[in-house]
PDB file of C-alpha atoms in Angstrom:
ATOM      1  CA  MET F   1     -54.749 -16.407  71.535  1.00 48.00           C
ATOM      2  CA  GLU F   2     -55.585 -19.500  69.454  1.00 48.00           C
ATOM      3  CA  ASN F   3     -57.325 -17.367  66.830  1.00 51.00           C
ATOM      4  CA  ARG F   4     -54.409 -14.973  66.728  1.00 49.00           C
ATOM      5  CA  GLU F   5     -51.906 -17.809  66.243  1.00 47.00           C
ATOM      6  CA  GLU F   6     -54.068 -19.240  63.440  1.00 44.00           C
ATOM      7  CA  ASP F   7     -54.091 -15.835  61.737  1.00 42.00           C
ATOM      8  CA  VAL F   8     -50.336 -15.734  61.874  1.00 36.00           C
ATOM      9  CA  LYS F   9     -50.098 -19.176  60.298  1.00 42.00           C
ATOM     10  CA  VAL F  10     -52.496 -18.179  57.506  1.00 40.00           C
ATOM     11  CA  GLY F  11     -50.622 -14.972  56.868  1.00 39.00           C
ATOM     12  CA  ALA F  12     -47.318 -16.757  56.690  1.00 38.00           C
ATOM     13  CA  SER F  13     -48.438 -19.296  54.133  1.00 40.00           C
ATOM     14  CA  LYS F  14     -50.847 -17.118  52.153  1.00 43.00           C
ATOM     15  CA  PHE F  15     -48.190 -15.669  49.844  1.00 39.00           C
ATOM     16  CA  ARG F  16     -45.377 -17.637  48.283  1.00 44.00           C
ATOM     17  CA  GLU F  17     -41.896 -16.241  48.693  1.00 37.00           C
ATOM     18  CA  ARG F  18     -40.615 -14.658  45.492  1.00 40.00           C
ATOM     19  CA  GLN F  19     -37.478 -16.092  43.943  1.00 36.00           C
ATOM     20  CA  ALA F  20     -34.908 -14.178  41.981  1.00 37.00           C
ATOM     21  CA  LEU F  21     -35.291 -13.881  38.242  1.00 37.00           C
ATOM     22  CA  GLY F  22     -33.522 -16.587  36.325  1.00 36.00           C
ATOM     23  CA  THR F  23     -34.175 -19.357  38.856  1.00 34.00           C
ATOM     24  CA  ALA F  24     -36.027 -22.559  38.126  1.00 37.00           C
ATOM     25  CA  ALA F  25     -39.215 -21.069  39.553  1.00 37.00           C
ATOM     26  CA  GLN F  26     -39.554 -18.848  36.515  1.00 41.00           C
ATOM     27  CA  THR F  27     -39.794 -21.779  34.119  1.00 45.00           C
ATOM     28  CA  GLU F  28     -43.090 -22.955  35.584  1.00 47.00           C
ATOM     29  CA  ARG F  29     -46.051 -22.451  33.250  1.00 51.00           C
ATOM     30  CA  ASP F  30     -48.107 -20.465  35.753  1.00 53.00           C
ATOM     31  CA  TYR F  31     -49.899 -18.519  33.096  1.00 61.00           C
ATOM     32  CA  LYS F  32     -52.304 -19.130  30.232  1.00 68.00           C
ATOM     33  CA  GLU F  33     -51.318 -18.011  26.756  1.00 69.00           C
ATOM     34  CA  ALA F  34     -54.292 -16.227  25.208  1.00 72.00           C
ATOM     35  CA  PRO F  35     -55.510 -17.945  22.043  1.00 77.00           C
ATOM     36  CA  ALA F  36     -54.794 -16.200  18.738  1.00 80.00           C
ATOM     37  CA  ALA F  37     -57.552 -13.798  17.726  1.00 82.00           C
ATOM     38  CA  PRO F  38     -59.454 -14.849  14.593  1.00 83.00           C
ATOM     39  CA  LEU F  39     -58.570 -12.995  11.410  1.00 84.00           C
ATOM     40  CA  PHE F  40     -62.177 -11.934  10.838  1.00 85.00           C
ATOM     41  CA  GLU F  41     -64.701 -11.774  13.657  1.00 83.00           C
ATOM     42  CA  PRO F  42     -68.026 -10.479  12.271  1.00 83.00           C
ATOM     43  CA  GLY F  43     -69.688 -11.078  15.617  1.00 85.00           C
ATOM     44  CA  GLU F  44     -67.802  -8.114  17.061  1.00 88.00           C
ATOM     45  CA  LEU F  45     -69.882  -5.768  14.888  1.00 89.00           C
ATOM     46  CA  LYS F  46     -72.929  -6.625  16.999  1.00 89.00           C
ATOM     47  CA  SER F  47     -71.212  -5.952  20.298  1.00 91.00           C
ATOM     48  CA  TRP F  48     -71.410  -2.634  22.136  1.00 92.00           C
ATOM     49  CA  SER F  49     -67.973  -3.263  23.665  1.00 93.00           C
ATOM     50  CA  PHE F  50     -66.520  -3.180  20.145  1.00 95.00           C
ATOM     51  CA  TYR F  51     -67.878   0.299  19.452  1.00 96.00           C
ATOM     52  CA  ARG F  52     -67.117   1.491  22.953  1.00 96.00           C
ATOM     53  CA  ALA F  53     -63.475   0.507  22.413  1.00 96.00           C
ATOM     54  CA  GLY F  54     -63.377   2.432  19.107  1.00 97.00           C
ATOM     55  CA  ILE F  55     -64.880   5.510  20.754  1.00 97.00           C
ATOM     56  CA  ALA F  56     -62.255   5.256  23.519  1.00 97.00           C
ATOM     57  CA  GLU F  57     -59.495   5.190  20.880  1.00 98.00           C
ATOM     58  CA  PHE F  58     -61.035   8.211  19.160  1.00 98.00           C
ATOM     59  CA  VAL F  59     -61.246  10.260  22.352  1.00 98.00           C
ATOM     60  CA  ALA F  60     -57.780   9.254  23.535  1.00 98.00           C
ATOM     61  CA  THR F  61     -56.152  10.172  20.226  1.00 98.00           C
ATOM     62  CA  PHE F  62     -58.105  13.429  20.129  1.00 98.00           C
ATOM     63  CA  LEU F  63     -56.808  14.363  23.586  1.00 98.00           C
ATOM     64  CA  PHE F  64     -53.320  13.227  22.644  1.00 98.00           C
ATOM     65  CA  LEU F  65     -53.112  15.538  19.611  1.00 97.00           C
ATOM     66  CA  TYR F  66     -54.784  18.398  21.466  1.00 97.00           C
ATOM     67  CA  ILE F  67     -52.288  18.494  24.320  1.00 97.00           C
ATOM     68  CA  THR F  68     -49.142  17.615  22.357  1.00 96.00           C
ATOM     69  CA  VAL F  69     -49.690  19.924  19.343  1.00 96.00           C
ATOM     70  CA  LEU F  70     -50.595  22.792  21.672  1.00 94.00           C
ATOM     71  CA  THR F  71     -47.326  22.162  23.517  1.00 94.00           C
ATOM     72  CA  VAL F  72     -45.425  22.276  20.232  1.00 93.00           C
ATOM     73  CA  MET F  73     -47.187  25.550  19.344  1.00 91.00           C
ATOM     74  CA  GLY F  74     -46.241  27.045  22.697  1.00 89.00           C
ATOM     75  CA  VAL F  75     -42.548  26.209  22.269  1.00 89.00           C
ATOM     76  CA  LYS F  76     -42.451  27.616  18.735  1.00 84.00           C
ATOM     77  CA  THR F  77     -44.197  30.827  19.890  1.00 82.00           C
ATOM     78  CA  SER F  78     -41.481  31.502  22.476  1.00 78.00           C
ATOM     79  CA  PRO F  79     -38.520  33.678  21.424  1.00 72.00           C
ATOM     80  CA  SER F  80     -36.070  30.982  22.523  1.00 69.00           C
ATOM     81  CA  MET F  81     -36.006  27.403  23.780  1.00 63.00           C
ATOM     82  CA  CYS F  82     -34.785  28.654  27.164  1.00 65.00           C
ATOM     83  CA  SER F  83     -37.903  30.717  27.665  1.00 63.00           C
ATOM     84  CA  SER F  84     -40.172  27.727  27.100  1.00 73.00           C
ATOM     85  CA  VAL F  85     -40.335  24.067  28.027  1.00 82.00           C
ATOM     86  CA  GLY F  86     -38.118  23.300  25.006  1.00 87.00           C
ATOM     87  CA  ILE F  87     -37.544  19.906  23.383  1.00 90.00           C
ATOM     88  CA  GLN F  88     -37.604  18.209  26.819  1.00 92.00           C
ATOM     89  CA  GLY F  89     -41.007  19.679  27.520  1.00 93.00           C
ATOM     90  CA  ILE F  90     -42.370  18.495  24.168  1.00 95.00           C
ATOM     91  CA  ALA F  91     -41.018  15.007  24.840  1.00 96.00           C
ATOM     92  CA  TRP F  92     -42.585  15.032  28.308  1.00 96.00           C
ATOM     93  CA  ALA F  93     -45.929  16.164  26.831  1.00 96.00           C
ATOM     94  CA  PHE F  94     -45.966  13.230  24.412  1.00 97.00           C
ATOM     95  CA  GLY F  95     -44.717  10.652  26.884  1.00 97.00           C
ATOM     96  CA  GLY F  96     -46.868  11.940  29.731  1.00 97.00           C
ATOM     97  CA  MET F  97     -50.038  11.938  27.659  1.00 97.00           C
ATOM     98  CA  ILE F  98     -49.396   8.388  26.469  1.00 97.00           C
ATOM     99  CA  PHE F  99     -48.850   7.337  30.097  1.00 96.00           C
ATOM    100  CA  ALA F 100     -52.106   8.946  31.197  1.00 96.00           C
ATOM    101  CA  LEU F 101     -54.202   7.833  28.230  1.00 97.00           C
ATOM    102  CA  VAL F 102     -52.979   4.224  28.214  1.00 96.00           C
ATOM    103  CA  TYR F 103     -53.786   4.083  31.932  1.00 94.00           C
ATOM    104  CA  CYS F 104     -57.306   5.419  31.238  1.00 95.00           C
ATOM    105  CA  THR F 105     -58.160   3.289  28.217  1.00 95.00           C
ATOM    106  CA  ALA F 106     -56.194   0.019  28.666  1.00 91.00           C
ATOM    107  CA  GLY F 107     -59.159  -1.727  30.232  1.00 90.00           C
ATOM    108  CA  ILE F 108     -61.544  -0.643  27.468  1.00 94.00           C
ATOM    109  CA  SER F 109     -59.685  -0.820  24.158  1.00 94.00           C
ATOM    110  CA  GLY F 110     -56.153  -1.840  25.173  1.00 92.00           C
ATOM    111  CA  GLY F 111     -54.971   1.791  24.986  1.00 94.00           C
ATOM    112  CA  HIS F 112     -53.322   1.658  21.567  1.00 96.00           C
ATOM    113  CA  ILE F 113     -53.736   5.321  20.539  1.00 97.00           C
ATOM    114  CA  ASN F 114     -51.429   4.565  17.593  1.00 98.00           C
ATOM    115  CA  PRO F 115     -52.008   2.657  14.295  1.00 98.00           C
ATOM    116  CA  ALA F 116     -48.459   1.248  14.501  1.00 98.00           C
ATOM    117  CA  VAL F 117     -49.188  -0.303  17.885  1.00 97.00           C
ATOM    118  CA  THR F 118     -52.475  -1.693  16.577  1.00 97.00           C
ATOM    119  CA  PHE F 119     -50.675  -3.109  13.528  1.00 98.00           C
ATOM    120  CA  GLY F 120     -47.975  -4.764  15.639  1.00 97.00           C
ATOM    121  CA  LEU F 121     -50.522  -6.343  17.957  1.00 96.00           C
ATOM    122  CA  PHE F 122     -52.566  -7.510  14.941  1.00 96.00           C
ATOM    123  CA  LEU F 123     -49.500  -9.242  13.494  1.00 96.00           C
ATOM    124  CA  ALA F 124     -49.098 -11.022  16.839  1.00 93.00           C
ATOM    125  CA  ARG F 125     -52.759 -12.050  16.566  1.00 92.00           C
ATOM    126  CA  LYS F 126     -53.716 -10.135  19.694  1.00 92.00           C
ATOM    127  CA  LEU F 127     -56.788  -8.679  17.924  1.00 93.00           C
ATOM    128  CA  SER F 128     -58.792  -9.393  14.798  1.00 94.00           C
ATOM    129  CA  LEU F 129     -58.424  -7.582  11.480  1.00 95.00           C
ATOM    130  CA  THR F 130     -61.951  -6.217  11.970  1.00 94.00           C
ATOM    131  CA  ARG F 131     -61.009  -4.545  15.225  1.00 96.00           C
ATOM    132  CA  ALA F 132     -57.587  -3.421  13.933  1.00 96.00           C
ATOM    133  CA  ILE F 133     -59.111  -1.553  10.969  1.00 96.00           C
ATOM    134  CA  PHE F 134     -61.773   0.006  13.165  1.00 97.00           C
ATOM    135  CA  TYR F 135     -59.197   1.165  15.703  1.00 97.00           C
ATOM    136  CA  ILE F 136     -56.961   2.708  13.004  1.00 98.00           C
ATOM    137  CA  VAL F 137     -59.878   4.582  11.451  1.00 98.00           C
ATOM    138  CA  MET F 138     -61.007   5.956  14.828  1.00 98.00           C
ATOM    139  CA  GLN F 139     -57.459   6.893  15.788  1.00 98.00           C
ATOM    140  CA  CYS F 140     -56.998   8.864  12.568  1.00 98.00           C
ATOM    141  CA  LEU F 141     -60.332  10.621  12.979  1.00 98.00           C
ATOM    142  CA  GLY F 142     -59.492  11.528  16.591  1.00 98.00           C
ATOM    143  CA  ALA F 143     -56.118  12.895  15.519  1.00 98.00           C
ATOM    144  CA  ILE F 144     -57.685  15.058  12.791  1.00 98.00           C
ATOM    145  CA  CYS F 145     -60.240  16.461  15.268  1.00 98.00           C
ATOM    146  CA  GLY F 146     -57.563  17.112  17.907  1.00 97.00           C
ATOM    147  CA  ALA F 147     -55.336  19.027  15.488  1.00 97.00           C
ATOM    148  CA  GLY F 148     -58.377  20.854  14.177  1.00 96.00           C
ATOM    149  CA  VAL F 149     -59.307  22.158  17.627  1.00 97.00           C
ATOM    150  CA  VAL F 150     -55.751  23.403  18.120  1.00 96.00           C
ATOM    151  CA  LYS F 151     -55.977  25.278  14.802  1.00 95.00           C
ATOM    152  CA  GLY F 152     -59.262  26.777  15.931  1.00 94.00           C
ATOM    153  CA  PHE F 153     -57.538  28.144  19.057  1.00 92.00           C
ATOM    154  CA  GLU F 154     -54.461  29.415  17.244  1.00 91.00           C
ATOM    155  CA  GLY F 155     -56.134  30.830  14.131  1.00 91.00           C
ATOM    156  CA  ASN F 156     -55.211  30.021  10.537  1.00 90.00           C
ATOM    157  CA  ALA F 157     -52.339  32.491  10.130  1.00 90.00           C
ATOM    158  CA  ARG F 158     -50.679  31.707  13.454  1.00 90.00           C
ATOM    159  CA  TYR F 159     -51.167  27.947  13.048  1.00 91.00           C
ATOM    160  CA  GLU F 160     -49.584  27.912   9.579  1.00 89.00           C
ATOM    161  CA  MET F 161     -46.735  30.193  10.640  1.00 90.00           C
ATOM    162  CA  LEU F 162     -45.837  27.820  13.486  1.00 89.00           C
ATOM    163  CA  GLY F 163     -45.894  24.734  11.274  1.00 90.00           C
ATOM    164  CA  GLY F 164     -49.030  23.157  12.646  1.00 91.00           C
ATOM    165  CA  GLY F 165     -47.102  20.523  14.548  1.00 92.00           C
ATOM    166  CA  ALA F 166     -46.697  18.601  11.296  1.00 94.00           C
ATOM    167  CA  ASN F 167     -43.936  16.049  10.970  1.00 95.00           C
ATOM    168  CA  VAL F 168     -41.291  16.684   8.352  1.00 95.00           C
ATOM    169  CA  VAL F 169     -37.749  15.446   7.769  1.00 96.00           C
ATOM    170  CA  ASN F 170     -35.708  18.368   9.069  1.00 95.00           C
ATOM    171  CA  HIS F 171     -33.057  20.224   7.111  1.00 93.00           C
ATOM    172  CA  GLY F 172     -29.700  18.439   7.063  1.00 94.00           C
ATOM    173  CA  TYR F 173     -31.261  14.955   7.101  1.00 96.00           C
ATOM    174  CA  THR F 174     -32.241  12.749   4.178  1.00 95.00           C
ATOM    175  CA  LYS F 175     -35.464  10.838   3.717  1.00 95.00           C
ATOM    176  CA  GLY F 176     -33.480   7.683   4.508  1.00 96.00           C
ATOM    177  CA  ASP F 177     -32.382   9.224   7.818  1.00 97.00           C
ATOM    178  CA  GLY F 178     -35.976  10.048   8.634  1.00 97.00           C
ATOM    179  CA  LEU F 179     -37.184   6.588   7.669  1.00 98.00           C
ATOM    180  CA  GLY F 180     -34.511   4.918   9.792  1.00 98.00           C
ATOM    181  CA  ALA F 181     -35.337   7.124  12.788  1.00 98.00           C
ATOM    182  CA  GLU F 182     -39.043   6.247  12.499  1.00 98.00           C
ATOM    183  CA  ILE F 183     -38.360   2.519  12.187  1.00 98.00           C
ATOM    184  CA  VAL F 184     -36.059   2.358  15.220  1.00 98.00           C
ATOM    185  CA  GLY F 185     -38.213   4.719  17.297  1.00 98.00           C
ATOM    186  CA  THR F 186     -41.361   2.706  16.642  1.00 98.00           C
ATOM    187  CA  PHE F 187     -39.506  -0.531  17.320  1.00 98.00           C
ATOM    188  CA  VAL F 188     -38.586   0.783  20.775  1.00 98.00           C
ATOM    189  CA  LEU F 189     -42.213   1.769  21.458  1.00 98.00           C
ATOM    190  CA  VAL F 190     -43.924  -1.397  20.223  1.00 97.00           C
ATOM    191  CA  TYR F 191     -41.307  -3.695  21.788  1.00 97.00           C
ATOM    192  CA  THR F 192     -42.011  -1.928  25.091  1.00 96.00           C
ATOM    193  CA  VAL F 193     -45.740  -2.422  24.586  1.00 95.00           C
ATOM    194  CA  PHE F 194     -45.247  -6.148  24.059  1.00 93.00           C
ATOM    195  CA  SER F 195     -42.944  -6.478  27.040  1.00 91.00           C
ATOM    196  CA  ALA F 196     -45.208  -4.427  29.352  1.00 90.00           C
ATOM    197  CA  THR F 197     -48.286  -6.499  28.487  1.00 87.00           C
ATOM    198  CA  ASP F 198     -46.630  -9.935  28.275  1.00 82.00           C
ATOM    199  CA  ALA F 199     -48.945 -12.708  29.610  1.00 71.00           C
ATOM    200  CA  LYS F 200     -46.107 -14.532  31.340  1.00 69.00           C
ATOM    201  CA  ARG F 201     -44.874 -11.457  33.191  1.00 64.00           C
ATOM    202  CA  ASN F 202     -48.449 -10.536  34.178  1.00 60.00           C
ATOM    203  CA  ALA F 203     -48.876 -13.955  35.767  1.00 53.00           C
ATOM    204  CA  ARG F 204     -45.516 -13.844  37.542  1.00 55.00           C
ATOM    205  CA  ASP F 205     -45.662 -10.272  38.801  1.00 53.00           C
ATOM    206  CA  SER F 206     -49.112  -8.998  39.752  1.00 52.00           C
ATOM    207  CA  HIS F 207     -47.979  -5.365  39.659  1.00 51.00           C
ATOM    208  CA  VAL F 208     -47.071  -5.490  35.942  1.00 51.00           C
ATOM    209  CA  PRO F 209     -50.548  -4.694  34.538  1.00 57.00           C
ATOM    210  CA  VAL F 210     -50.848  -1.680  36.859  1.00 62.00           C
ATOM    211  CA  LEU F 211     -47.426  -0.288  35.917  1.00 81.00           C
ATOM    212  CA  ALA F 212     -47.634  -1.101  32.173  1.00 86.00           C
ATOM    213  CA  PRO F 213     -48.552   2.500  31.108  1.00 92.00           C
ATOM    214  CA  LEU F 214     -45.387   3.835  32.780  1.00 93.00           C
ATOM    215  CA  PRO F 215     -42.713   2.118  30.652  1.00 94.00           C
ATOM    216  CA  ILE F 216     -44.807   2.735  27.527  1.00 96.00           C
ATOM    217  CA  GLY F 217     -45.042   6.474  28.223  1.00 96.00           C
ATOM    218  CA  PHE F 218     -41.376   6.602  29.183  1.00 96.00           C
ATOM    219  CA  ALA F 219     -40.416   4.893  25.894  1.00 97.00           C
ATOM    220  CA  VAL F 220     -42.341   7.586  23.983  1.00 98.00           C
ATOM    221  CA  PHE F 221     -40.553  10.279  25.999  1.00 98.00           C
ATOM    222  CA  LEU F 222     -37.082   8.863  25.285  1.00 97.00           C
ATOM    223  CA  VAL F 223     -37.740   8.329  21.580  1.00 98.00           C
ATOM    224  CA  HIS F 224     -38.894  11.951  21.268  1.00 97.00           C
ATOM    225  CA  LEU F 225     -35.734  13.196  22.955  1.00 96.00           C
ATOM    226  CA  ALA F 226     -33.684  11.308  20.379  1.00 96.00           C
ATOM    227  CA  THR F 227     -35.576  11.979  17.182  1.00 96.00           C
ATOM    228  CA  ILE F 228     -37.284  15.400  17.470  1.00 96.00           C
ATOM    229  CA  PRO F 229     -34.256  16.975  15.760  1.00 95.00           C
ATOM    230  CA  ILE F 230     -34.569  14.509  12.837  1.00 96.00           C
ATOM    231  CA  THR F 231     -38.300  14.196  12.061  1.00 96.00           C
ATOM    232  CA  GLY F 232     -40.077  15.941  14.894  1.00 95.00           C
ATOM    233  CA  THR F 233     -40.816  12.346  15.921  1.00 96.00           C
ATOM    234  CA  GLY F 234     -43.774  10.627  14.378  1.00 96.00           C
ATOM    235  CA  ILE F 235     -43.803   6.944  15.481  1.00 97.00           C
ATOM    236  CA  ASN F 236     -47.572   7.355  15.254  1.00 98.00           C
ATOM    237  CA  PRO F 237     -49.170   7.557  11.775  1.00 98.00           C
ATOM    238  CA  ALA F 238     -52.412   8.962  13.159  1.00 98.00           C
ATOM    239  CA  ARG F 239     -50.590  11.807  14.887  1.00 97.00           C
ATOM    240  CA  SER F 240     -48.703  12.596  11.656  1.00 97.00           C
ATOM    241  CA  LEU F 241     -51.827  12.345   9.484  1.00 97.00           C
ATOM    242  CA  GLY F 242     -53.971  14.526  11.720  1.00 97.00           C
ATOM    243  CA  ALA F 243     -51.408  17.346  11.830  1.00 96.00           C
ATOM    244  CA  ALA F 244     -50.717  17.059   8.067  1.00 96.00           C
ATOM    245  CA  ILE F 245     -54.382  17.257   7.064  1.00 96.00           C
ATOM    246  CA  ILE F 246     -55.097  20.300   9.226  1.00 96.00           C
ATOM    247  CA  PHE F 247     -51.822  22.037   8.294  1.00 94.00           C
ATOM    248  CA  ASN F 248     -52.259  20.997   4.623  1.00 91.00           C
ATOM    249  CA  MET F 249     -49.098  22.494   3.195  1.00 90.00           C
ATOM    250  CA  ASP F 250     -46.838  20.873   0.572  1.00 89.00           C
ATOM    251  CA  LYS F 251     -43.937  20.416   2.981  1.00 87.00           C
ATOM    252  CA  ALA F 252     -46.191  18.368   5.293  1.00 89.00           C
ATOM    253  CA  TRP F 253     -47.037  15.979   2.455  1.00 94.00           C
ATOM    254  CA  ASP F 254     -43.640  15.719   0.774  1.00 92.00           C
ATOM    255  CA  ASP F 255     -42.259  13.296   3.348  1.00 92.00           C
ATOM    256  CA  HIS F 256     -45.545  12.027   4.760  1.00 96.00           C
ATOM    257  CA  TRP F 257     -44.968   8.471   3.500  1.00 97.00           C
ATOM    258  CA  VAL F 258     -41.999   8.245   5.886  1.00 97.00           C
ATOM    259  CA  PHE F 259     -44.359   8.550   8.852  1.00 97.00           C
ATOM    260  CA  TRP F 260     -46.467   5.594   7.728  1.00 98.00           C
ATOM    261  CA  VAL F 261     -43.886   3.253   6.203  1.00 98.00           C
ATOM    262  CA  GLY F 262     -41.321   3.750   9.005  1.00 98.00           C
ATOM    263  CA  PRO F 263     -43.716   3.093  11.962  1.00 98.00           C
ATOM    264  CA  PHE F 264     -45.330   0.079  10.263  1.00 98.00           C
ATOM    265  CA  ILE F 265     -41.952  -1.502   9.522  1.00 98.00           C
ATOM    266  CA  GLY F 266     -40.767  -0.795  13.087  1.00 98.00           C
ATOM    267  CA  ALA F 267     -43.950  -2.270  14.536  1.00 98.00           C
ATOM    268  CA  ALA F 268     -43.671  -5.392  12.365  1.00 98.00           C
ATOM    269  CA  LEU F 269     -40.038  -5.929  13.399  1.00 98.00           C
ATOM    270  CA  ALA F 270     -40.924  -5.497  17.086  1.00 97.00           C
ATOM    271  CA  ALA F 271     -43.790  -8.016  16.804  1.00 96.00           C
ATOM    272  CA  LEU F 272     -41.570 -10.584  15.067  1.00 96.00           C
ATOM    273  CA  TYR F 273     -38.731 -10.080  17.519  1.00 96.00           C
ATOM    274  CA  HIS F 274     -40.937 -10.451  20.587  1.00 93.00           C
ATOM    275  CA  GLN F 275     -43.035 -13.358  19.336  1.00 90.00           C
ATOM    276  CA  ILE F 276     -40.292 -15.395  17.647  1.00 91.00           C
ATOM    277  CA  VAL F 277     -37.103 -14.578  19.560  1.00 91.00           C
ATOM    278  CA  ILE F 278     -38.192 -13.493  23.028  1.00 87.00           C
ATOM    279  CA  ARG F 279     -41.276 -15.712  23.478  1.00 79.00           C
ATOM    280  CA  ALA F 280     -40.459 -18.381  20.871  1.00 74.00           C
ATOM    281  CA  ILE F 281     -44.178 -18.857  20.237  1.00 69.00           C
ATOM    282  CA  PRO F 282     -43.809 -20.855  16.969  1.00 64.00           C
ATOM    283  CA  PHE F 283     -41.447 -23.329  18.631  1.00 64.00           C
ATOM    284  CA  LYS F 284     -43.768 -23.809  21.620  1.00 64.00           C
ATOM    285  CA  THR F 285     -46.652 -24.456  19.255  1.00 55.00           C
ATOM    286  CA  ARG F 286     -44.702 -27.225  17.512  1.00 57.00           C
ATOM    287  CA  ALA F 287     -43.796 -28.796  20.856  1.00 53.00           C
TER     288      ALA F 287
END
């Protein structure tokens, strides 16, 4: 009986009672802010973990393009949206794949799978320029290979007839409309990435790192629902580049700059907003 009573006491005091958000308990500095990554880190080039992370980004982006572009091809092959998964299915394919792939690769490379995400995290000094450039190169190569495999399955004529999954500003919208849609869409995604991986939230709520891929994938899903009718939804320069290179038609290149400039501006705005407004990092540093 004495041992049992002792177990009860230990169990009762082992975990602190959670307090509601917004209370004084949340102001405690119960976390450690990671130091800013160096701009250049040549030592990474001698580390296997550096190359392993790049390979993980390549494979993840390859699988991302393979599944999503095949889904787009399937919808366009169908005689009507009602006889296929439709726009909602395409959005679920993109969001679902990001959810799965971020879950699989987060512990290896951080699960970026997107040059815009890498760029935003670089601006926040979460990774070095060396690693950021390497990630972006591997992401673009993976996207090209993924789209290439889809073309191999579909055949040249069929692939070109169905548009190759390439991003273009759709009829009825201007380049400005497309640029704005890409900026806002990428802002939503990158802001979600920052929020889902925030050091303070990770320390306060132990379940946050486990659930992080879910809001990120859901953000991708929602952005696709909103902007597929405008641009087909890029918000990922590697995805747009891979499809454009394999499709290689003039209409895929006419507006291609939109799918690099827009996501990079959106990612930069999200990084600035989260670091300066939400986290107030510069003001903490001065203090």
